[in-house]
Coordinates of C-alpha atoms and ligand atoms in Angstrom, one line a residue:
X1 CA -8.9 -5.3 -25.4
X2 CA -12.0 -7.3 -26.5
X3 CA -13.9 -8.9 -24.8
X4 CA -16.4 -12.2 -25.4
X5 CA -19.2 -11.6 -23.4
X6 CA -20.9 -14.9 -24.4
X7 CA -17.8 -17.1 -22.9
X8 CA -19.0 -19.4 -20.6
X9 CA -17.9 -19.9 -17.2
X10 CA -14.4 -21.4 -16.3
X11 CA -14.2 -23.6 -13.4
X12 CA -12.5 -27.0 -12.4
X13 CA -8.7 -28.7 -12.6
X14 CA -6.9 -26.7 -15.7
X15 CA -7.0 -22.6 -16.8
X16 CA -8.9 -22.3 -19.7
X17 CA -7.2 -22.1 -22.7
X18 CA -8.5 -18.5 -23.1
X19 CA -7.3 -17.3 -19.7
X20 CA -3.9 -19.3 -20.9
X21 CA -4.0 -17.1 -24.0
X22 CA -4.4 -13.9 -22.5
X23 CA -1.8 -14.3 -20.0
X24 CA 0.5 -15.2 -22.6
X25 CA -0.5 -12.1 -24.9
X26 CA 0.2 -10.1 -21.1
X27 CA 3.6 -11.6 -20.5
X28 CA 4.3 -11.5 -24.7
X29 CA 3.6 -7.7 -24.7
X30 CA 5.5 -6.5 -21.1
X31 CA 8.9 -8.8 -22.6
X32 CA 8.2 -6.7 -25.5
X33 CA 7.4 -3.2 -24.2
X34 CA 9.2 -3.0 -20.4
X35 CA 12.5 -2.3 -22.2
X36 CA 11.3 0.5 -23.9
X37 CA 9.5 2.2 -20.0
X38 CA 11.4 5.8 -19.7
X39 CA 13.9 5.2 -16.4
X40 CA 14.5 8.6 -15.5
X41 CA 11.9 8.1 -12.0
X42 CA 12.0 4.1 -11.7
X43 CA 12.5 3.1 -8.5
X44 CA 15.6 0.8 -7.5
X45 CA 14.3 -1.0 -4.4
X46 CA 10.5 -0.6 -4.6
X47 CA 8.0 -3.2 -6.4
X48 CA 6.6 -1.3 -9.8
X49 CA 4.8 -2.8 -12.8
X50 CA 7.0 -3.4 -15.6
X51 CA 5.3 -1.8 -17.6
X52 CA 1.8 -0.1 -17.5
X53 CA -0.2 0.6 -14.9
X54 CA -0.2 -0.6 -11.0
X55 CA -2.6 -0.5 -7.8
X56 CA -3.3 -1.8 -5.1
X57 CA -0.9 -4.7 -3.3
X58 CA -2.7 -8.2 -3.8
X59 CA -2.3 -11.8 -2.4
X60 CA 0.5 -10.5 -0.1
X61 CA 1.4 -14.2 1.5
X62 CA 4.4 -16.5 2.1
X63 CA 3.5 -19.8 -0.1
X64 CA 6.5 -22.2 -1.7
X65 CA 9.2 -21.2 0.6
X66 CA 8.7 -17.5 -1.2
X67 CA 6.7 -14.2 -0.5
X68 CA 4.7 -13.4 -3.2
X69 CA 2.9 -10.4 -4.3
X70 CA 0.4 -9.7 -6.6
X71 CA -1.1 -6.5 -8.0
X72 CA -3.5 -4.7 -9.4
X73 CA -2.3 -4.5 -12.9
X74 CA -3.1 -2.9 -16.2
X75 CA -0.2 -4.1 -18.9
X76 CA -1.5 -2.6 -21.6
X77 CA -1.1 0.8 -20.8
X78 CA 0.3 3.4 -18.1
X79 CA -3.6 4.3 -16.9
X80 CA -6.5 2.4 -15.2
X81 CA -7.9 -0.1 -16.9
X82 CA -9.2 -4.1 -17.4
X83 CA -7.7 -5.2 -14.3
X84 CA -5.3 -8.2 -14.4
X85 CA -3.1 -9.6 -11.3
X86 CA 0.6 -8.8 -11.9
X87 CA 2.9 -11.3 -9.6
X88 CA 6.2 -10.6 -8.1
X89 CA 8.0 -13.2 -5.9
X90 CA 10.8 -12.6 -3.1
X91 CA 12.8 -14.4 -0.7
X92 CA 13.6 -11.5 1.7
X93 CA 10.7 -9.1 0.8
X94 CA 12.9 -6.4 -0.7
X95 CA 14.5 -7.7 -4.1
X96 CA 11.4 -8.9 -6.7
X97 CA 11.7 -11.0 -9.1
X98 CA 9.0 -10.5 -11.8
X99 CA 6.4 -13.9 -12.0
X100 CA 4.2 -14.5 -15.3
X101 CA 1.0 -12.7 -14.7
X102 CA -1.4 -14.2 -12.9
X103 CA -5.2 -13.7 -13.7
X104 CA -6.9 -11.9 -16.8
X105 CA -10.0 -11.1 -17.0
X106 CA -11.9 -13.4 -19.1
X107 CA -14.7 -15.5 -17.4
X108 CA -18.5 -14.3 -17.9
X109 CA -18.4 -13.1 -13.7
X110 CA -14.7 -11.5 -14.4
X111 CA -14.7 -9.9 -18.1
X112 CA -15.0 -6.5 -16.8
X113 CA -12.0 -6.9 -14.0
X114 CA -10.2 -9.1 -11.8
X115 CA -10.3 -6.8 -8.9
X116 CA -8.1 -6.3 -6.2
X117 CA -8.1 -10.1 -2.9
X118 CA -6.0 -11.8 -0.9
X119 CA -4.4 -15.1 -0.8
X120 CA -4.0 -17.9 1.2
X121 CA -2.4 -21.3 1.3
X122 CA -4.3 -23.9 2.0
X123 CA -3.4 -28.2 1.9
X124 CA -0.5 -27.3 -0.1
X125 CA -2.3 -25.4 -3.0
X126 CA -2.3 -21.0 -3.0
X127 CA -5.6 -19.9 -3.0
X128 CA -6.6 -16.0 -4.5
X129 CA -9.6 -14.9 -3.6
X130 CA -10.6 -11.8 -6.0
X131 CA -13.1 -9.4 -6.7
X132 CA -15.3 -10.3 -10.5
X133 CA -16.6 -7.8 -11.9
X134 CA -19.0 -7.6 -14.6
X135 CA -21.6 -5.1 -15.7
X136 CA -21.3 -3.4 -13.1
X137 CA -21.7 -6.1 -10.4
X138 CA -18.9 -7.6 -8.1
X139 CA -18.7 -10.7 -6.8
X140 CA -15.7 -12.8 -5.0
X141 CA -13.8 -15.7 -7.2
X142 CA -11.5 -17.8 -6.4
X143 CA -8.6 -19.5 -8.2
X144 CA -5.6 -21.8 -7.2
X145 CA -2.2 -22.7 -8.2
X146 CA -0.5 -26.3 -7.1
X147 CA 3.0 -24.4 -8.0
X148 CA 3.1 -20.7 -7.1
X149 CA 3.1 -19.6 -10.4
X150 CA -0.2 -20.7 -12.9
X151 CA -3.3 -20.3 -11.1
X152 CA -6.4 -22.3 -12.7
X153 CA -10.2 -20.2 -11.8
X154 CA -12.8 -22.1 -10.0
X155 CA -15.6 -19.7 -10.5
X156 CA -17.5 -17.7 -8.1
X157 CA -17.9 -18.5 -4.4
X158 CA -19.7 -15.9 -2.7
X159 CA -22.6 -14.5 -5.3
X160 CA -24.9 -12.2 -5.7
X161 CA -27.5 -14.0 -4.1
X162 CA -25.3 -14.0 -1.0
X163 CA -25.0 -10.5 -0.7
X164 CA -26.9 -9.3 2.0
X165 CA -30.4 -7.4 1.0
X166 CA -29.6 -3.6 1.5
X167 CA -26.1 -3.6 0.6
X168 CA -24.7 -2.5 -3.3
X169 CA -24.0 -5.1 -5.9
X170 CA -21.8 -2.5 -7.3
X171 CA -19.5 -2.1 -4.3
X172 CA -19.1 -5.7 -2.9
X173 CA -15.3 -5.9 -3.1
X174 CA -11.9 -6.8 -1.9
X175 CA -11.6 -9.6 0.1
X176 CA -9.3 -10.4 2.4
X177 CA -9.5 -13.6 3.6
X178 CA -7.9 -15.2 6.7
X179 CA -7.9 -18.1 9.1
X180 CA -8.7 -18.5 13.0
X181 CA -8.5 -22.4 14.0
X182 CA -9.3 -23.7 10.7
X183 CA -11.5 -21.6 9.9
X184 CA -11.8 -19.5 7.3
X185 CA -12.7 -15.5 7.3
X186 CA -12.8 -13.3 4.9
X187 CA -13.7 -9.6 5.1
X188 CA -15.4 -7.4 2.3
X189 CA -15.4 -3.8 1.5
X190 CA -19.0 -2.7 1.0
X191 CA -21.9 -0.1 0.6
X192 CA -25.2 -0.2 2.7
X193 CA -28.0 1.2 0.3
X194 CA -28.2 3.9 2.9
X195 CA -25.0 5.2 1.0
X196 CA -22.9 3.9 4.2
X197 CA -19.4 2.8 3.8
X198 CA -19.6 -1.0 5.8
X199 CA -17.7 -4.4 5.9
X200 CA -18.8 -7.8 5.9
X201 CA -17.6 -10.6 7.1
X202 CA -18.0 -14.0 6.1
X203 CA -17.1 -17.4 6.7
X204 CA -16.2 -20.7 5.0
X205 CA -14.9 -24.3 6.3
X206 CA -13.4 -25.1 2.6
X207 CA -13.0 -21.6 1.0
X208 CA -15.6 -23.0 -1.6
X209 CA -18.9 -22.2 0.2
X210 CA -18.8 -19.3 2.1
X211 CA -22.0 -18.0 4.8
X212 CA -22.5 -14.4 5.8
X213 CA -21.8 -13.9 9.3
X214 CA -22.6 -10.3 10.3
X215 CA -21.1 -6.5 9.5
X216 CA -18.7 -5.8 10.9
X217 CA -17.9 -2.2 10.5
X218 CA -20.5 0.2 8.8
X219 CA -20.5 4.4 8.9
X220 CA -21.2 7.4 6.7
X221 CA -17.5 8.8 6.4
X222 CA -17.0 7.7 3.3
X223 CA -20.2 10.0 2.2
X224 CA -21.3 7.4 -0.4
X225 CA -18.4 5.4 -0.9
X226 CA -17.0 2.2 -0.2
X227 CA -14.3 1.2 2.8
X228 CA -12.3 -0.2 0.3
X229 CA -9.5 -3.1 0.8
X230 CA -9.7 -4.0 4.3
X231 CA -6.8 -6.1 5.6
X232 CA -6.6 -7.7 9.5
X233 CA -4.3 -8.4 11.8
X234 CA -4.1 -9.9 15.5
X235 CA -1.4 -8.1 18.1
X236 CA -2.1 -11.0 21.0
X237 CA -5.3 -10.1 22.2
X238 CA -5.6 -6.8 19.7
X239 CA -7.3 -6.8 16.6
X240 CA -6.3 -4.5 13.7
X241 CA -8.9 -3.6 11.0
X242 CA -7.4 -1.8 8.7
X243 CA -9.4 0.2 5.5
X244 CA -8.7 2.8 3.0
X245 CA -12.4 4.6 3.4
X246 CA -13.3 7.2 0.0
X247 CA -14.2 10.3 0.0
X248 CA -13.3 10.8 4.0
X249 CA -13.5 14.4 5.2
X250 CA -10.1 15.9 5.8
X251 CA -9.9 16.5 9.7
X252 CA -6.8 19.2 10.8
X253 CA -3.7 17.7 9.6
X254 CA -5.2 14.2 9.7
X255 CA -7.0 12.5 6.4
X256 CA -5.7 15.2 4.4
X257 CA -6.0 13.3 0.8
X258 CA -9.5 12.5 -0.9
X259 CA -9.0 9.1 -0.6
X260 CA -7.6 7.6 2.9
X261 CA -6.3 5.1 5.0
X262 CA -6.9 4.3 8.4
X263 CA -6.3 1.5 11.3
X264 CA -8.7 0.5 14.0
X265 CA -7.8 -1.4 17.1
X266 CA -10.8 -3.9 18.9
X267 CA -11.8 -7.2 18.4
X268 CA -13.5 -8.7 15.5
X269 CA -16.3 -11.0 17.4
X270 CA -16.0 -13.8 14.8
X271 CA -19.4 -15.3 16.3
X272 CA -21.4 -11.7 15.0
X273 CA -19.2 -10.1 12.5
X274 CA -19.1 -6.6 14.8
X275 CA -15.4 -5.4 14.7
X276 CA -15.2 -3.0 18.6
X277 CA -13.1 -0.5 17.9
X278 CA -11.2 1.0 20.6
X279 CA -8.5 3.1 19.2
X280 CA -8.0 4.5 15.5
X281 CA -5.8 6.2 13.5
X282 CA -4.5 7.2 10.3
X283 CA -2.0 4.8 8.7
X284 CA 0.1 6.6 7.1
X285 CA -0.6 10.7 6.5
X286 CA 1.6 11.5 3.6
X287 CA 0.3 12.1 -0.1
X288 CA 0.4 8.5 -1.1
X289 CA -0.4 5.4 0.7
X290 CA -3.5 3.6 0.1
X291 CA -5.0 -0.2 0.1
X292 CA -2.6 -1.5 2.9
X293 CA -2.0 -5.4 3.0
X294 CA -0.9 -7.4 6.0
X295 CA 0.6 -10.6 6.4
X296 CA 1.9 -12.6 9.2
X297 CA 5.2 -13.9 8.3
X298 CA 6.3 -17.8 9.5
X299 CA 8.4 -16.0 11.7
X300 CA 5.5 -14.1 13.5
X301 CA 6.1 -10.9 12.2
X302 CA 2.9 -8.7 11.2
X303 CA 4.1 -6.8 7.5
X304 CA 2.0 -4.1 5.8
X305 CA 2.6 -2.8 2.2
X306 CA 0.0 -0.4 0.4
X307 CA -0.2 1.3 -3.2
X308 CA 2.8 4.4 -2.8
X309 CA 0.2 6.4 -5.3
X310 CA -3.5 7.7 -4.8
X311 CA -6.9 8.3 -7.2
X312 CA -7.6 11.0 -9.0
X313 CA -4.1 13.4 -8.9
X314 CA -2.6 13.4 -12.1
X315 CA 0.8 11.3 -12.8
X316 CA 3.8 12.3 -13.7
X317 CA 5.1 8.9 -15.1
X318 CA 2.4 7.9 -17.2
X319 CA 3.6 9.4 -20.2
X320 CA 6.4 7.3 -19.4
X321 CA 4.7 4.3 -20.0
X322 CA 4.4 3.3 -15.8
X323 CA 2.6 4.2 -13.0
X324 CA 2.7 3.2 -9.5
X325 CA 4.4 1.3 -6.6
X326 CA 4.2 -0.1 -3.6
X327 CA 6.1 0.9 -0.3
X328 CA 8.5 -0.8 1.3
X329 CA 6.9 -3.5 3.3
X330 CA 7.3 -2.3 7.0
X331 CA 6.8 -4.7 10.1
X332 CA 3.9 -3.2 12.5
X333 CA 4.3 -3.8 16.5
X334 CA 1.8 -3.2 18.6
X335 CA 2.7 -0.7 21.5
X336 CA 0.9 2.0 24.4
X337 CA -1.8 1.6 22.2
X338 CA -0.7 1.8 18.5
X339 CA 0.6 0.6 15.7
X340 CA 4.2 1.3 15.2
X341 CA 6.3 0.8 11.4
X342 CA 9.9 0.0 10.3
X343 CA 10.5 -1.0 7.4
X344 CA 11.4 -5.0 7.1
X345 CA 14.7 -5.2 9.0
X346 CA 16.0 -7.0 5.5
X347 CA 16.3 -4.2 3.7
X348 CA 19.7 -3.8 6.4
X349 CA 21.5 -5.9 4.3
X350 CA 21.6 -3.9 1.1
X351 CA 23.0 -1.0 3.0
X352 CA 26.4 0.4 1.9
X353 CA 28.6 3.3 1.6
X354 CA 28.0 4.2 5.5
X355 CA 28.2 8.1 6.0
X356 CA 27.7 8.7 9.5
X357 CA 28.1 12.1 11.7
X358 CA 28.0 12.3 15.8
X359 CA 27.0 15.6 15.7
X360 CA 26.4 18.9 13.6
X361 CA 25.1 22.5 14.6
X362 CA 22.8 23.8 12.1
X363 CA 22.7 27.3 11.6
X364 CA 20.9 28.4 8.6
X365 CA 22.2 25.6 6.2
X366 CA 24.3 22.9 6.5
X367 CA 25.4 20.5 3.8
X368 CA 27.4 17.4 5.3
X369 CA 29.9 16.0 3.1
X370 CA 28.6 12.4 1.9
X371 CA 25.2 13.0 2.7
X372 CA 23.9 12.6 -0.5
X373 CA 22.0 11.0 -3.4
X374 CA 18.3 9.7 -4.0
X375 CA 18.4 6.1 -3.4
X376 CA 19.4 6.4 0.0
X377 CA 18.4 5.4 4.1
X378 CA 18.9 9.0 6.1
X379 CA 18.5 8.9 10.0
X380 CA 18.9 11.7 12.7
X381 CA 18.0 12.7 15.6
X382 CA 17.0 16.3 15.5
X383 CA 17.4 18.4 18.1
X384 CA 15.2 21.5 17.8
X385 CA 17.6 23.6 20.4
X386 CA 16.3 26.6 20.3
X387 CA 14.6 26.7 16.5
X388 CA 11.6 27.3 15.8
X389 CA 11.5 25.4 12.6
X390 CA 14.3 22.4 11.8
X391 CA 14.4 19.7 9.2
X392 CA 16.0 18.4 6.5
X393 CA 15.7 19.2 2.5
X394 CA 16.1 16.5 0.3
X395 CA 16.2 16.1 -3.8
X396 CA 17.9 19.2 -3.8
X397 CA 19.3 20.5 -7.0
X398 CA 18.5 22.7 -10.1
X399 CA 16.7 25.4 -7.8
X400 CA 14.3 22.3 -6.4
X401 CA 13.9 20.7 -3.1
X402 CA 11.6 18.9 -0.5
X403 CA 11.6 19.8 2.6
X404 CA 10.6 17.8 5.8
X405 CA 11.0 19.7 9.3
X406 CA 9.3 19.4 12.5
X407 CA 7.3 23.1 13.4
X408 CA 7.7 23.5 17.0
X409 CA 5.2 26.0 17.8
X410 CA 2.3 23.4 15.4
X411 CA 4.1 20.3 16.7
X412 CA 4.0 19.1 13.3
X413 CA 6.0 17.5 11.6
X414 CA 5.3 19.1 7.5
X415 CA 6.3 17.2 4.3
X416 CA 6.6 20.0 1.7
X417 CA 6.9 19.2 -1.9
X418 CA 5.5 22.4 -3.7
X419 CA 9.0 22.8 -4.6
X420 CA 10.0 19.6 -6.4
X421 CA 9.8 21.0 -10.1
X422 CA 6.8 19.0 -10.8
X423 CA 3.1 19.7 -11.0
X424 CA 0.9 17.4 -9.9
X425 CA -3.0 18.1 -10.0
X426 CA -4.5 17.7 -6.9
X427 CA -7.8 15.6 -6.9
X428 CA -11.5 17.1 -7.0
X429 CA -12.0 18.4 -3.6
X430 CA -9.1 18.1 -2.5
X431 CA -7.4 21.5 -1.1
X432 CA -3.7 20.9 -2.4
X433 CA -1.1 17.9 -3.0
X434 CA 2.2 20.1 -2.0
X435 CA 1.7 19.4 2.0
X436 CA 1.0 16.9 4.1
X437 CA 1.5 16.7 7.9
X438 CA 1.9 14.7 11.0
X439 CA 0.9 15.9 15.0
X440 CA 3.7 14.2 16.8
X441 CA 5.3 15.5 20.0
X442 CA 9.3 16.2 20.1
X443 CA 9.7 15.3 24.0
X444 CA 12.5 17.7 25.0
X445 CA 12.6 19.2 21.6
X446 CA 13.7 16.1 20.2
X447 CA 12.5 13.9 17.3
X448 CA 14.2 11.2 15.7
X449 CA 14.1 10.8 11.6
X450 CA 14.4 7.8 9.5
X451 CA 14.3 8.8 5.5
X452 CA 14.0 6.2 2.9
X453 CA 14.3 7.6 -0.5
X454 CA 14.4 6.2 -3.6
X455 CA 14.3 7.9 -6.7
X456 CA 11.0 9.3 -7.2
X457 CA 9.6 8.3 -3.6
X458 CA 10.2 9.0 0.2
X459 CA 9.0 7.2 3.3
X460 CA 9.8 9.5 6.6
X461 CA 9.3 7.4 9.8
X462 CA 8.8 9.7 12.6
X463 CA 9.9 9.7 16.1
X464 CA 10.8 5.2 16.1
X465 CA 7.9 4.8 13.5
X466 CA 5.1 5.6 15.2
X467 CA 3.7 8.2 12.2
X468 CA 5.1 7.7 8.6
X469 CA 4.6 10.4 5.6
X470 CA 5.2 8.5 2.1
X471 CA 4.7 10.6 -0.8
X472 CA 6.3 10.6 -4.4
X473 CA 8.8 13.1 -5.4
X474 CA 9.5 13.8 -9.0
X475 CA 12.9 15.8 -9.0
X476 CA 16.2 15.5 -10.2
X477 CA 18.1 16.3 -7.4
X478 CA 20.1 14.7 -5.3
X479 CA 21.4 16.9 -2.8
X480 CA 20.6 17.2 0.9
X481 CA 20.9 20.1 3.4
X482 CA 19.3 20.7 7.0
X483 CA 18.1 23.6 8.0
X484 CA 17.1 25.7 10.7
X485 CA 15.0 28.9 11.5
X486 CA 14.4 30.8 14.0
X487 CA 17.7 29.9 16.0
X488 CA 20.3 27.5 15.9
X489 CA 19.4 23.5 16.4
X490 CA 21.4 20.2 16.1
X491 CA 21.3 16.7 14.4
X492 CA 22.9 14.2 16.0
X493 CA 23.9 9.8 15.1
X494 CA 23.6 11.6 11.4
X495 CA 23.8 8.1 9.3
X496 CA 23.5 7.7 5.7
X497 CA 23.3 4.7 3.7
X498 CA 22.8 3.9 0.3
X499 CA 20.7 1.2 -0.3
X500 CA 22.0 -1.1 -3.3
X501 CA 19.4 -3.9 -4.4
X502 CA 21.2 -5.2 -7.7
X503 CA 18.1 -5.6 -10.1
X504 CA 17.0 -9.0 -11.3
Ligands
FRU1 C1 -8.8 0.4 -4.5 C2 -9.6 -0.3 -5.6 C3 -10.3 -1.5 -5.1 C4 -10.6 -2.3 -6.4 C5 -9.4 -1.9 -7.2 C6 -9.6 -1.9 -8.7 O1 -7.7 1.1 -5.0 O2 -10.6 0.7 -6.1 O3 -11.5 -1.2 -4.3 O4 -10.7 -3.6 -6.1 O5 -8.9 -0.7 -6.7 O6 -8.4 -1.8 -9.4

């Protein structure tokens, strides 16, 4: 795309007619091109760009009576590039319908990017707040909508000038911006010159002008990146910060990708900025999860979704003209110290075709009839009896599977997809993309199993969600079979579902 550097800035009532342009050249170009996207790995109930390229979850909120999504989208092509905000709208979280896209990058403070925000609703308007980019510097923007669907740009609110001396210009992003008795807060992913991953917070009474309050996070884990896309969210009298840090050193089976993801429990002291952390973990330890969003739904649920993909592999669906997802948006409780995930209770009601099993031996192998098929819900409880190694394979077919199985004598629970038929090129640095794993105890040799997969992905939640494994899965298979070794074990409440979300 070209871009006029010389444009001057947009701000005030209406989008320029520029920005109008460009989204219509966006939405001209996807009507034109999605129908032409290779289907073979599309997913059936999981938000995708329609075309092109997709990152991280956006302006996750609940504004118009709908939920709406936003992302971090590149129409023009399945790779990286001039970010624009791709929308998607629901009313039950699970089936999206596709929205005119929202933002392009046009301003003088946004040419190079409209990076990855948040959005809020405020006196009846939807407010994104979004990262500008531009030669290399980053700023936060903001733009509205009086309908849900057009958004107009009101120029930069926080500046360079309010930056805070020692911290990078170049890596002043993602804010996510929240309220706390009208009040507004916004935190930012950020570099101390030191070459510290931090993040800021700030605060605003009117979302316009906006005053640095304090850090509230800053360490050298990310060895000279940026803890990028942080998101919040209160459990009563818990705070969760959650970040997706760079570069973070793998540790045992935990943090095992190049780029990760992490929650910490504490309190944010809105008076200093400093987040306390008390507790922290990883978010999700499978291949790809990264740039988690919350929101707080009207009913008082807390809901997370994050990019199903991760930097710097290589991806098997761009040379069919898409990459990228986002997971199914799961509902976080906060219990015994920890987050625990399910995925929104509304996906429930596009279950059908109920397979269901009291109990099975498995000895060896063990195919159950009706336990099939790749866009499917899969739950167990395993029972390791006297195994030393039980799971289940899925996408099984062609002489290629996946397996997952808990390893009694590790207490791991191993998601093993060197066998799925594809190749996919692990990152610089990073020491494969074939395994990931989760420490989780099977009290009494027990562990219960929720699989969601769907197509080209798979979301395990472990043991009543209190560790999840998402990866992708490219494979044409659609068998299943569990296994054991070592000695016999059992799987018992075996339920399968397949989940039907008619496509609009
Ligand atoms: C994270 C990220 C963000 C940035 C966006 C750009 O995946 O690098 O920090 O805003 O993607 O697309």
């Amino acid at each position: 795309m070209q871009y006029d550097h010389a444009h001057p800035v947009c701000s005030g009532q209406n989008a320029s007619p520029r920005q109008s342009k460009l989204l219509a050249r966006a939405d001209a170009y996807i009507s034109q091109r999605a129908g032409m996207v290779e289907q073979t790995f599309r997913h059936t109930y999981h938000a995708m760009p329609p075309v092109g390229w997709m990152n991280d979850p956006n302006g996750l909120c609940y504004a118009f009576g709908k939920y709406h999504v936003f992302y971090q989208f590149h129409p023009y092509a399945a790779a990286w590039g001039p970010m624009h905000w791709g929308h998607y709208t629901s009313n039950d979280l699970i089936r999206w319908e596709l929205q005119p896209t929202a933002l392009a990058p046009d301003c003088a403070y946004d040419k190079d990017g409209c990076f990855s925000g948040s959005a809020i609703v405020k006196d009846g308007m939807l407010y994104l707040m979004y990262t500008a980019v531009a030669d290399g510097r980053q700023t936060q923007a903001l733009a509205r909508s009086s309908d849900g669907v057009h958004f107009e740009k009101m120029g930069q609110v926080i500046a360079e000038k309010d930056i805070p001396r020692d911290y990078s210009v170049a890596d002043f992003r993602d804010p996510y911006v929240f309220v706390r008795n009208g009040v507004y807060y916004c935190l930012i992913g950020s570099k101390h010159v030191d070459g510290d991953g931090a993040v800021l917070l700030y605060r605003s009474d009117d979302l316009m002008q906006w005053r640095y309050v304090g850090r509230a996070w800053k360490d050298g884990r990310t060895h000279n990146g940026t803890y990028e896309c942080p998101a919040f969210a209160s459990f009563g009298n818990v705070d969760a910060l959650f970040v997706s840090p760079q570069f973070m050193d793998c540790d045992g089976d935990r943090y095992e990708n190049i780029h990760s993801n992490l929650y910490m429990l504490g309190k944010l002291d809105l008076q200093t900025g400093e987040f306390r952390r008390t507790a922290e973990c990883e978010t999700d330890g499978g291949f790809d999860f990264y740039a988690a969003q919350t929101l707080t739904l009207p009913d008082g649920r807390t809901v997370m979704t994050a990019w199903m993909q991760m930097w710097d592999r290589s991806f098997p669906t761009a040379p069919h003209g898409w990459v990228g997802a986002l997971t199914l948006p799961r509902e976080l409780t906060y219990r015994d110290g920890k987050l625990f995930q399910a995925p929104v209770r509304e996906i429930e009601a596009y279950r059908t075709d109920r397979v269901s099993y009291p109990q099975a031996e498995v000895d060896g192998t063990l195919r159950l009839d009706g336990v099939e098929g790749n866009t499917i819900e899969l739950s167990f409880d395993l029972d390791l009896g006297a195994s030393a190694r039980a799971g289940v394979k899925v996408f099984c077919g062609d002489g290629c599977e996946v397996s997952i199985y808990y390893d009694r004598t590790k207490e791991l629970v191993c998601f093993d997809r060197l066998h799925m038929g594809t190749l996919i090129k692990a990152a610089p640095g990073e020491h494969d993309s074939v395994l990931r794993r989760a420490h989780i105890r099977a009290e009494g040799g027990r562990l219960h199993f929720r699989i969601f997969l769907d197509v080209s992905s798979c979301e395990v939640f472990l043991g009543g969600g209190e560790q999840v494994l998402t990866g992708n899965v490219y494979s044409a298979g659609k068998g299943i079979e569990f296994f054991s070794e070592g000695g016999k074990a059992f799987v018992r409440n075996v339920e399968k579902y397949t989940i039907n979300v008619p496509r609009t």
